[in-house]
């Protein structure tokens, strides 16, 4: 069964990139939103296992979605929240992680890192085609090193 995802970002180009990456690793994008106002009712309706949030989203009068992260984790603690940013200070990343975000990623996304983070939180992603390709690549690298 695919992992269900809600992708939220103000940039359609970033939403597209996130969608392509996540579909490639075996996720099912069940909804997309361009702002926090759209994201909250979608989250409550589609009940995704993963929510991606752009760091620039405004929520509840705040200049970032910290309150939305807290609300998501309060309503569905098992939901993985990924923060996506164009740039992010370490103390801001720590603030989101303390609120319950699984990880903060900087655009452009590092594909393998995204997959590793998500597959640890959602082991069913380890059974997909991308996981098989990663295993084959690791085996090939190992055989080259041993020569």
Coordinates of C-alpha atoms in Angstrom, one line a residue:
X1 CA 0.0 0.0 0.0
X2 CA 1.4 3.4 -1.0
X3 CA 2.1 6.1 1.6
X4 CA -0.5 8.9 1.3
X5 CA 0.9 12.5 1.0
X6 CA -0.4 16.0 1.1
X7 CA 2.0 18.4 -0.7
X8 CA 1.8 22.1 0.4
X9 CA 3.9 24.9 -1.0
X10 CA 3.2 28.3 -2.5
X11 CA 5.3 27.5 -5.5
X12 CA 3.8 25.3 -8.2
X13 CA 7.3 24.4 -9.4
X14 CA 8.3 23.2 -6.0
X15 CA 5.0 21.3 -5.6
X16 CA 5.7 19.6 -8.9
X17 CA 9.3 18.6 -8.0
X18 CA 8.1 17.2 -4.6
X19 CA 5.3 15.3 -6.3
X20 CA 7.7 13.7 -8.8
X21 CA 10.2 12.8 -6.1
X22 CA 7.7 11.3 -3.8
X23 CA 5.8 9.4 -6.6
X24 CA 9.1 7.9 -7.7
X25 CA 9.8 6.5 -4.2
X26 CA 6.3 4.9 -4.0
X27 CA 4.2 7.6 -2.4
X28 CA 0.6 8.5 -3.5
X29 CA 0.0 12.2 -3.7
X30 CA -3.6 12.4 -2.5
X31 CA -3.9 16.2 -2.4
X32 CA -2.0 19.4 -3.1
X33 CA -2.4 22.9 -1.6
X34 CA -0.7 26.2 -2.3
X35 CA -1.4 27.7 1.2
X36 CA -2.1 26.8 4.8
X37 CA -5.8 27.8 4.5
X38 CA -6.2 25.1 1.8
X39 CA -4.0 22.6 3.6
X40 CA -5.8 22.3 6.9
X41 CA -9.2 21.1 5.5
X42 CA -7.4 18.8 3.0
X43 CA -5.4 17.3 5.9
X44 CA -8.5 16.7 7.9
X45 CA -10.3 15.1 4.9
X46 CA -7.6 12.9 3.2
X47 CA -5.7 12.0 6.4
X48 CA -2.3 11.6 4.8
X49 CA 0.6 9.8 6.4
X50 CA 3.0 12.5 5.2
X51 CA 2.5 16.3 4.9
X52 CA 5.0 18.5 3.2
X53 CA 4.9 22.2 4.2
X54 CA 6.7 25.1 2.6
X55 CA 8.5 27.1 5.2
X56 CA 7.2 30.4 3.7
X57 CA 3.5 29.5 4.3
X58 CA 1.7 31.9 6.6
X59 CA -0.6 30.4 9.2
X60 CA -2.9 31.9 11.9
X61 CA -1.3 35.3 11.6
X62 CA 2.3 33.9 11.8
X63 CA 4.9 34.3 9.1
X64 CA 5.6 30.6 9.1
X65 CA 3.6 27.4 9.5
X66 CA 4.9 26.5 13.0
X67 CA 1.3 26.6 14.4
X68 CA 0.2 24.3 11.6
X69 CA 2.9 21.8 12.4
X70 CA 1.8 21.7 16.0
X71 CA -1.8 21.3 15.0
X72 CA -1.1 18.5 12.6
X73 CA 1.0 16.6 15.3
X74 CA -1.7 17.2 17.9
X75 CA -4.5 15.9 15.7
X76 CA -2.5 13.0 14.1
X77 CA 0.8 12.4 16.0
X78 CA 1.7 9.6 13.6
X79 CA 1.8 11.9 10.6
X80 CA 5.3 12.7 9.3
X81 CA 5.7 16.5 8.6
X82 CA 8.5 17.5 6.2
X83 CA 9.5 21.2 6.0
X84 CA 10.6 22.5 2.6
X85 CA 12.7 25.7 2.4
X86 CA 14.7 27.7 0.0
X87 CA 17.0 28.6 2.9
X88 CA 16.7 27.9 6.6
X89 CA 18.8 28.9 9.6
X90 CA 19.7 25.9 11.9
X91 CA 17.8 27.4 14.9
X92 CA 14.7 27.6 12.7
X93 CA 15.1 24.0 11.6
X94 CA 15.4 23.0 15.3
X95 CA 12.3 25.0 16.1
X96 CA 10.2 23.0 13.6
X97 CA 11.8 19.7 14.6
X98 CA 10.9 20.4 18.3
X99 CA 7.3 21.1 17.2
X100 CA 7.2 17.7 15.6
X101 CA 8.5 18.0 12.0
X102 CA 10.4 14.9 10.9
X103 CA 13.0 16.8 8.9
X104 CA 13.7 20.1 7.2
X105 CA 14.9 20.0 3.6
X106 CA 16.4 22.7 1.5
X107 CA 15.5 23.2 -2.2
X108 CA 16.9 21.8 -4.4
X109 CA 16.0 18.6 -2.7
X110 CA 18.6 15.9 -2.3
X111 CA 16.6 12.9 -3.6
X112 CA 18.5 10.0 -1.8
X113 CA 18.3 11.9 1.6
X114 CA 14.6 12.5 1.2
X115 CA 14.1 8.8 0.5
X116 CA 16.3 7.6 3.4
X117 CA 14.4 9.9 5.9
X118 CA 11.0 8.8 4.7
X119 CA 11.8 5.1 4.4
X120 CA 13.0 5.1 8.0
X121 CA 9.6 6.6 9.1
X122 CA 7.6 4.6 6.6
X123 CA 9.3 1.2 6.2
X124 CA 6.8 0.2 3.4
X125 CA 8.8 2.5 1.1
X126 CA 11.7 0.1 1.4
X127 CA 9.8 -2.4 -0.7
X128 CA 9.4 -0.2 -3.7
X129 CA 11.2 -0.1 -7.1
X130 CA 13.4 2.8 -5.9
X131 CA 14.6 0.8 -2.9
X132 CA 15.6 -2.0 -5.2
X133 CA 17.5 0.4 -7.4
X134 CA 19.3 1.9 -4.4
X135 CA 20.2 -1.6 -3.2
X136 CA 21.6 -2.5 -6.6
X137 CA 23.6 0.8 -6.8
X138 CA 25.1 0.2 -3.3
X139 CA 26.0 -3.4 -4.3
X140 CA 27.7 -2.1 -7.5
X141 CA 29.7 0.5 -5.5
X142 CA 30.7 -2.1 -3.0
X143 CA 32.0 -4.4 -5.7
X144 CA 34.1 -1.6 -7.2
X145 CA 35.6 -0.8 -3.9
X146 CA 36.6 -4.4 -3.2
X147 CA 38.5 -4.7 -6.4

